[in-house]
PDB file of C-alpha atoms and ligand atoms in Angstrom:
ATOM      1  CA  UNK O   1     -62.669 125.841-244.664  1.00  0.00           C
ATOM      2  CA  UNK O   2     -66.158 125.887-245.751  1.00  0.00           C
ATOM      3  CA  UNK O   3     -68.767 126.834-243.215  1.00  0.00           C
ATOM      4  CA  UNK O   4     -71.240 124.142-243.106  1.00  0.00           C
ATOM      5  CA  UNK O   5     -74.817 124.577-241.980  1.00  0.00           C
ATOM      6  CA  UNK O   6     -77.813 121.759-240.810  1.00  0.00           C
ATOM      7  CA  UNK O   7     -81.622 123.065-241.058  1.00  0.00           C
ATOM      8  CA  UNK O   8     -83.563 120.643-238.627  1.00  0.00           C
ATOM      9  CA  UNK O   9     -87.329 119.880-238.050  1.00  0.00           C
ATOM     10  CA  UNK O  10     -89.171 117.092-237.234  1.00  0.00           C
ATOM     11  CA  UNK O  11     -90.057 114.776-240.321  1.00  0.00           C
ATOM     12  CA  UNK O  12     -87.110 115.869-242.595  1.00  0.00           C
ATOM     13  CA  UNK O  13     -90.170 116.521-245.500  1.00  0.00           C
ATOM     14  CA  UNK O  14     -91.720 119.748-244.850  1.00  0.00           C
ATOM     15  CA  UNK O  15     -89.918 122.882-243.160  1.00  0.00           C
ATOM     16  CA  UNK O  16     -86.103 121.474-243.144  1.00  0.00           C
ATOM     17  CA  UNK O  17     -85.704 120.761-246.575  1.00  0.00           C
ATOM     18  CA  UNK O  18     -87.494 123.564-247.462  1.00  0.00           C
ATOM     19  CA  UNK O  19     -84.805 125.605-245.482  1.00  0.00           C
ATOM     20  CA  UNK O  20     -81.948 123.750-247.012  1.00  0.00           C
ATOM     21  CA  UNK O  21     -83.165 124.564-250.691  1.00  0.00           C
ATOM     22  CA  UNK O  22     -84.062 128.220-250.359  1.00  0.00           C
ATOM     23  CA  UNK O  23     -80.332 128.836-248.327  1.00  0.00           C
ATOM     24  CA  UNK O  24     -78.706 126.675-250.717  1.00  0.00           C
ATOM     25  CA  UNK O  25     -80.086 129.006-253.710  1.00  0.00           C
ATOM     26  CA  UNK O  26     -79.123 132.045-251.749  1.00  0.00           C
ATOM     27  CA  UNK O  27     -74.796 131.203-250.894  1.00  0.00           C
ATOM     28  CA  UNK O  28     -71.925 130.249-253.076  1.00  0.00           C
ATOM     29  CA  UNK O  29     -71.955 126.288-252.873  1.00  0.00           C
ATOM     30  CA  UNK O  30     -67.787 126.272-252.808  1.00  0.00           C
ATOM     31  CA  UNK O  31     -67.984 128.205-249.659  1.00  0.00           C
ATOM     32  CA  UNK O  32     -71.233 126.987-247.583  1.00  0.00           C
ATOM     33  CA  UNK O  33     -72.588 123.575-247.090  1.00  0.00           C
ATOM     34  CA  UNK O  34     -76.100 123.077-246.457  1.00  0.00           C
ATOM     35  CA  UNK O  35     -77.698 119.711-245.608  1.00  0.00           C
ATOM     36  CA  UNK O  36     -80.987 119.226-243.245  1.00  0.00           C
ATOM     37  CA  UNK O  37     -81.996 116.125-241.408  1.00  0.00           C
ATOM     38  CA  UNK O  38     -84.916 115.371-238.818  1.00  0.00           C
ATOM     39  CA  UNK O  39     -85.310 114.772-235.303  1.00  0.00           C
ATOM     40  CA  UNK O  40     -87.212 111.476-236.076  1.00  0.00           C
ATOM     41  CA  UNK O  41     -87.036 108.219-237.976  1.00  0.00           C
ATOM     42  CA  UNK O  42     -90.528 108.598-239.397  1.00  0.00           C
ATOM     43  CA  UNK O  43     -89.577 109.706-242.730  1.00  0.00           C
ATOM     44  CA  UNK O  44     -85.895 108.243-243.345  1.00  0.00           C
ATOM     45  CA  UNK O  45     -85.026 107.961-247.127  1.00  0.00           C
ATOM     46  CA  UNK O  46     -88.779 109.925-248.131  1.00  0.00           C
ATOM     47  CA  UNK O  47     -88.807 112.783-250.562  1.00  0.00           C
ATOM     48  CA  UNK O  48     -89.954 115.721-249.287  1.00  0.00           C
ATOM     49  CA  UNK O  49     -93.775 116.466-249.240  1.00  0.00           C
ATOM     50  CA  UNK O  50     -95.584 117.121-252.330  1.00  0.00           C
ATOM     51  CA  UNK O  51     -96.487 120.637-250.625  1.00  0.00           C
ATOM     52  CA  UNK O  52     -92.924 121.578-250.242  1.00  0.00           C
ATOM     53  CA  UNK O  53     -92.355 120.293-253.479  1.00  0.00           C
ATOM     54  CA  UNK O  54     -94.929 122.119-254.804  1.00  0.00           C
ATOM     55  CA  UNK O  55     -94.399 125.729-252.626  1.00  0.00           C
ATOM     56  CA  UNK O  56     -90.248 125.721-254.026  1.00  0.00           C
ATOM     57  CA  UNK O  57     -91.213 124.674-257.572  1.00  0.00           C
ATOM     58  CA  UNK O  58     -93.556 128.308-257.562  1.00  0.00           C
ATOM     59  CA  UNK O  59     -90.432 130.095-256.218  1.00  0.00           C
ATOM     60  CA  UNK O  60     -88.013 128.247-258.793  1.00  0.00           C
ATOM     61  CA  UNK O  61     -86.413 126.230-256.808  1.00  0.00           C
ATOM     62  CA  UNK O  62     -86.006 121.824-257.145  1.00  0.00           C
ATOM     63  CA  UNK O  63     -85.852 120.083-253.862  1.00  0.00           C
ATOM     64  CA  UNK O  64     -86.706 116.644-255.237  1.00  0.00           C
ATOM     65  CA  UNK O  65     -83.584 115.188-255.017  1.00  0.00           C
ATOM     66  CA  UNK O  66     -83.573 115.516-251.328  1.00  0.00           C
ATOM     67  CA  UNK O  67     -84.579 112.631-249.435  1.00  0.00           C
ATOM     68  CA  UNK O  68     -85.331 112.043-245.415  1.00  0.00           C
ATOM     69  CA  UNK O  69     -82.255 111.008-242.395  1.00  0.00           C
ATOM     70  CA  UNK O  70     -82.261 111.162-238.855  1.00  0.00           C
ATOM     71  CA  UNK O  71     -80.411 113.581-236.947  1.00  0.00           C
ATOM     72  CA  UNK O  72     -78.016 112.073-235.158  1.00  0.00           C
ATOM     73  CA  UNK O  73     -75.220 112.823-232.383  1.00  0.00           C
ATOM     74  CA  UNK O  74     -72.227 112.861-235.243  1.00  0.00           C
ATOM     75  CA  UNK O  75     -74.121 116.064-236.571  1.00  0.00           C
ATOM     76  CA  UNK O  76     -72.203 117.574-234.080  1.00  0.00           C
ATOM     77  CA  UNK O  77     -69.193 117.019-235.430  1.00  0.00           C
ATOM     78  CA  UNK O  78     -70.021 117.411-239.155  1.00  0.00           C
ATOM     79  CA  UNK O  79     -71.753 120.675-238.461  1.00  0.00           C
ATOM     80  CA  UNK O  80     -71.068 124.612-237.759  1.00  0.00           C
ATOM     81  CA  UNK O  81     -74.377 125.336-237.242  1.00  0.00           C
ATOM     82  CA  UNK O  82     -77.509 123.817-236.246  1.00  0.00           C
ATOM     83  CA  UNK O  83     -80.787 125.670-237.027  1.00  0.00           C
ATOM     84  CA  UNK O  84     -84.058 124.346-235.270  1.00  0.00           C
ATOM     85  CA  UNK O  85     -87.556 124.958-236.315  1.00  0.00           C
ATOM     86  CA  UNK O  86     -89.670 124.743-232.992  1.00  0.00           C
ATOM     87  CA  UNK O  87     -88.597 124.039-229.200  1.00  0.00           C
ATOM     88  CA  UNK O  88     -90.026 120.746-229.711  1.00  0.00           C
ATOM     89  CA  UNK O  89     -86.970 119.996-232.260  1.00  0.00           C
ATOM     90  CA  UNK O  90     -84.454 122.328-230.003  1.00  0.00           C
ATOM     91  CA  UNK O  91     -85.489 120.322-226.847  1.00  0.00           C
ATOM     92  CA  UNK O  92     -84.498 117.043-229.069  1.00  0.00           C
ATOM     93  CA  UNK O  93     -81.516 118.156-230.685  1.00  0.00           C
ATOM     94  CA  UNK O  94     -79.723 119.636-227.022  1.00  0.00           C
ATOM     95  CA  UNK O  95     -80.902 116.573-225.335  1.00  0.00           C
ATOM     96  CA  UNK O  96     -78.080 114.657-228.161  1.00  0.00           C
ATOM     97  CA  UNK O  97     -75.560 117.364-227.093  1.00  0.00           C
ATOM     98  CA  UNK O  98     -72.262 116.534-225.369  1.00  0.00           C
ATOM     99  CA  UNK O  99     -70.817 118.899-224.378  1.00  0.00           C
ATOM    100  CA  UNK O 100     -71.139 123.212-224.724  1.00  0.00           C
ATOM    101  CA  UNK O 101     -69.660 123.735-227.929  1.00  0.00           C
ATOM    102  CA  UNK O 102     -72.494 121.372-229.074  1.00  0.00           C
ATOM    103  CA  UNK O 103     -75.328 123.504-227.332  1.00  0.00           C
ATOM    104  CA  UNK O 104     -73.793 126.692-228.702  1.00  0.00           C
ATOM    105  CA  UNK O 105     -74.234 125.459-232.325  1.00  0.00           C
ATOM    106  CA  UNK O 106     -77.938 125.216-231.532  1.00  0.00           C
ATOM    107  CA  UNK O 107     -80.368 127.866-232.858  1.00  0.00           C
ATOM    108  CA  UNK O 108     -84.163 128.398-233.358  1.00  0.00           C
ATOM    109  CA  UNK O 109     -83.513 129.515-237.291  1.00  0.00           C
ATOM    110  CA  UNK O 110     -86.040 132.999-237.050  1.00  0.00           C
ATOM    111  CA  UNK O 111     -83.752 134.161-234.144  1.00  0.00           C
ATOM    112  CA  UNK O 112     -82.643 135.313-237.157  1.00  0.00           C
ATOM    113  CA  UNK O 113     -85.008 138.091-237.663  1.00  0.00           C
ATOM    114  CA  UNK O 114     -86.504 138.516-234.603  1.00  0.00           C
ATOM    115  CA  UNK O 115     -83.227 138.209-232.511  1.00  0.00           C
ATOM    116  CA  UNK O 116     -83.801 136.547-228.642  1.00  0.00           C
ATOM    117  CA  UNK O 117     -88.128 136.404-229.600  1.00  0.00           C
ATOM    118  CA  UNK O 118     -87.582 131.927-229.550  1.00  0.00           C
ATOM    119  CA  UNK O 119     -90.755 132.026-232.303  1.00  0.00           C
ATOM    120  CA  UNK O 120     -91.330 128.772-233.707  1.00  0.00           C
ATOM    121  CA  UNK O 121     -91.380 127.907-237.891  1.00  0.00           C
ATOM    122  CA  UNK O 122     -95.050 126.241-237.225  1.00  0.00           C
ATOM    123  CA  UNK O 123     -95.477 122.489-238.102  1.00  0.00           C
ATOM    124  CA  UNK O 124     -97.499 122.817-241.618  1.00  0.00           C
ATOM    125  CA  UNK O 125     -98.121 119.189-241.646  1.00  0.00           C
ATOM    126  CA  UNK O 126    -101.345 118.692-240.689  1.00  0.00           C
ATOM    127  CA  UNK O 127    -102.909 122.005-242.321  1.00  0.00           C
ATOM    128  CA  UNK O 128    -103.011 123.203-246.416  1.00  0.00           C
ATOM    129  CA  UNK O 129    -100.876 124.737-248.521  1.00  0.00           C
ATOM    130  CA  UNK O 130    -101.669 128.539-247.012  1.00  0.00           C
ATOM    131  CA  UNK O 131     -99.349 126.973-244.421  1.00  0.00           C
ATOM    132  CA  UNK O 132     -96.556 125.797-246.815  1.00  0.00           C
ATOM    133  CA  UNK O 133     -96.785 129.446-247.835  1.00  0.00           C
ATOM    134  CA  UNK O 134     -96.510 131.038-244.817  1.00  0.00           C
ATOM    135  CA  UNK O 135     -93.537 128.284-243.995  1.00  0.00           C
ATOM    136  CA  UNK O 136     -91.938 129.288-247.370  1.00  0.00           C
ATOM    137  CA  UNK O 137     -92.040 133.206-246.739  1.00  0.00           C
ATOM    138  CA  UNK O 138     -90.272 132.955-243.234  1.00  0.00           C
ATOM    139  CA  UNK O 139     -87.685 130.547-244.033  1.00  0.00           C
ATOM    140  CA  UNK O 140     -87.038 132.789-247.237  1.00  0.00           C
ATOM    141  CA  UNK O 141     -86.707 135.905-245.115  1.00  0.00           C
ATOM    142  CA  UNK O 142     -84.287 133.941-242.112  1.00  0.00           C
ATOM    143  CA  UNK O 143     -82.314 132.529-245.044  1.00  0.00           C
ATOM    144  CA  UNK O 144     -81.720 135.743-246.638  1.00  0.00           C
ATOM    145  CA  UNK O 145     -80.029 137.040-243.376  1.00  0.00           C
ATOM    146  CA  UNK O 146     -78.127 133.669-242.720  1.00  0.00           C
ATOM    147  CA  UNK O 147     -76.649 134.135-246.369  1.00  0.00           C
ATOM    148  CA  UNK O 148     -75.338 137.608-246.249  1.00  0.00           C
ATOM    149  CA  UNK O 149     -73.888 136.938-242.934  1.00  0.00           C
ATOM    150  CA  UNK O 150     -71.767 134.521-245.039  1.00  0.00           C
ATOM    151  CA  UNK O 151     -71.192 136.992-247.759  1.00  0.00           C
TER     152      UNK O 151
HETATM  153  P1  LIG S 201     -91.628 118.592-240.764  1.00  0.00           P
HETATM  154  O1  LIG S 201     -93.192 118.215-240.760  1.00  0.00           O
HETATM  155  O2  LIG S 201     -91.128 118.347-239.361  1.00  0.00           O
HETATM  156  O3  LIG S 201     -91.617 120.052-241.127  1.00  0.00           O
HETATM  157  O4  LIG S 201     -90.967 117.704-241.793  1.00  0.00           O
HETATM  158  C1  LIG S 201     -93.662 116.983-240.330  1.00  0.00           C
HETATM  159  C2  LIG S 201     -93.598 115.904-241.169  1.00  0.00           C
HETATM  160  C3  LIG S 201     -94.104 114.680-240.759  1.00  0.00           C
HETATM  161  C4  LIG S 201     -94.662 114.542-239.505  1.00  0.00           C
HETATM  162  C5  LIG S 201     -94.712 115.639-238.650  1.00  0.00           C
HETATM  163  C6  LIG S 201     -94.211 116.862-239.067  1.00  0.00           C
HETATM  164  N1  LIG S 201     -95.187 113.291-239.077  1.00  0.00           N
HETATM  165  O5  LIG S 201     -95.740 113.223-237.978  1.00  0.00           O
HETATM  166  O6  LIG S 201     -95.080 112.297-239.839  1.00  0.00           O
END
C-alpha cells in the first residue's frame, strides 16, 4: 500500500503546494502519494502564486500544473497523513475531524525538525519574495526528513 500524504495551508497557492512539489521531488512516486489542498474556498481551481511559481522554478522544480481545492472531511479517509502549516489551518482541519484516528493524522509539518516546538510555516502572502524564500528553505528542510522517514 502506498503511504499517501496531504500538505495543507490556507489558500492552496502559496506554502501547500509548495510543500507538495519539493516532497514530491524528494520520494519514489510508486511508493508515496502527495497531494495538498486548502482550508478555504478562496482559491479553488487557481494555479499556485506566481511567487511560488517563481521560488520552485529557481530550485528546479514545476508546480504549474497544480491547481487550488478545498480541504474537505473525505481527506480523512483518502489520507495517511495530514501536515498543517499554522494553528490557524490545524484549528480548521481538527474542527472537520470525526473521530481520533482523524486527529492523530494531524501535524504542524516543522514538528518535523523542531519536534513538540508547534512553530508555524508563516503566511507569505501578504509580504515579498524574501518570504517565499524563507517559506521555500523550511519546507525543503521538513520535507527532507518526511522523505527519508519513507525511505
Ligand atoms: P497560502 O497563502 O495559505 O500559503 O496559500 C495564502 C493565499 C491566499 C490567501 C491567504 C493566504 N488569501 O487570503 O487569499
Amino acid at each position: 500500500m502506498k503511504t499517501r500524504i496531504l500538505m495543507v495551508c490556507l489558500g492552496n497557492i502559496c506554502r501547500s503546494p509548495l510543500a507538495e512539489g519539493i516532497l514530491k521531488s524528494k520520494i519514489n512516486p510508486q511508493e508515496i502519494v502527495v497531494d495538498s489542498a486548502g482550508t478555504s474556498d478562496y482559491h479553488v481551481d487557481d494555479c499556485p502564486d506566481p511567487r511560488s511559481v517563481s521560488i520552485a522554478k529557481e530550485n528546479n522544480l514545476d508546480i504549474t500544473s497544480q491547481r487550488g481545492r478545498q480541504f474537505s472531511v473525505e481527506d480523512f479517509d483518502s489520507f495517511d497523513k495530514i501536515y498543517v502549516m499554522d494553528m490557524a489551518n490545524y484549528r480548521d482541519v481538527i474542527s472537520k475531524a470525526r473521530n481520533e484516528k482523524d486527529r492523530n493524522k494531524v501535524s504542524l509539518i516543522l514538528n518535523e525538525i523542531f519536534p513538540g516546538e508547534n512553530v508555524e510555516v508563516p503566511d507569505p502572502y501578504h509580504g515579498g519574495a524574501d518570504g517565499f524564500k524563507r517559506v521555500y528553505q523550511m519546507l525543503n528542510e521538513a520535507c527532507e526528513v518526511i522523505a527519508k522517514k519513507h525511505q
